Amino acid sequence: MVARLIDFHCHLDLYPDPVTAIAEADAAGIYTLTVTTTPRAWPRNLTLTKNTRYVRAALGLHPQLVAEHSHEISLWEEHLNETRYVGEVGLDAGPGYYRSLDLQKQIFEHILKQCAKVGGKVLTVHSVRAANTVLDLVEAQLPPSQGKVVLHWFTGSKSDARRAVELGCYFSVNAAMLSTEKGRALVAELPADRLLTETDGPFTHVNSRPSRPSDVTIAIEQLATLRLMSPNALADLVIANLRTLVEAVGDPLKTWFTG
Ligand code: MN
């Protein structure tokens, strides 16, 4: 049997043809979490994923868009009960976005508080140049019993990663992350039971075209090499991790695991 694949962070609504992108991931049986960048984009994403078996949508407010979209936080809150998946959320202190960092912190703190209050959410979290602050906020606002955090495309230090592990975080790893020596060194030391895979398509590329969920095989192969496992064993491990993660938040959609 072909191992199942997981793309736990991509943006299928940003592809030229989201309907086909979602249909392809679903037909291929790839467990896919398609994130949104603004709450206004949510209703369409929810509609597009309503009848899919393998594709879930996450409700987000991307830190890079907080400067102009922070007012949509009330809309985010209104929709929160429509999904167990939250993202893309987090902080970005990179050159283009540090000016809005205070506002980003307010928004992310609010999101974490709301998730802790209602419980049962999985968050896919961006932490560019802000790993430490992201972890401070997670530690202060979202106890592991109240929600699960997946650090997407994590580029913090090894000590940040160790702290994240202690806080119960998972890591979704993509091929771009494994293309740097620093990224490989970090991922090599992560606990096996916290590893997930992602593409972050369309923001990453394969042969100059935007990545698709099926391209997650590249991350699987690279991870397998790095962790001295066969690609099939690695794919099975990541599936087992996803199962633990979604069961921890009581995802009633058992269809994720009928295969
Ligand atoms: Mn992303």
mmCIF file of C-alpha atoms in Angstrom, residues 4 22 62 72 74 81 102 147 153-154 175 191 228 245:
data_model
loop_
_atom_site.group_PDB
_atom_site.id
_atom_site.type_symbol
_atom_site.label_atom_id
_atom_site.label_comp_id
_atom_site.label_asym_id
_atom_site.label_seq_id
_atom_site.Cartn_x
_atom_site.Cartn_y
_atom_site.Cartn_z
ATOM 1 C CA ARG A 4 -0.365 8.367 2.939
ATOM 2 C CA ILE A 22 -8.413 21.018 -3.589
ATOM 3 C CA HIS A 62 -1.540 36.081 8.775
ATOM 4 C CA GLU A 72 -10.921 41.568 10.845
ATOM 5 C CA SER A 74 -13.843 40.286 15.174
ATOM 6 C CA ASN A 81 -16.692 27.793 16.097
ATOM 7 C CA ASP A 102 3.248 45.303 18.577
ATOM 8 C CA GLY A 147 -4.982 23.501 22.294
ATOM 9 C CA TRP A 153 8.575 26.331 8.717
ATOM 10 C CA PHE A 154 10.335 26.875 12.022
ATOM 11 C CA ALA A 175 11.631 20.931 1.653
ATOM 12 C CA PRO A 191 11.726 14.345 18.607
ATOM 13 C CA LEU A 228 18.061 7.465 8.671
ATOM 14 C CA LEU A 245 -2.522 15.372 17.145
#
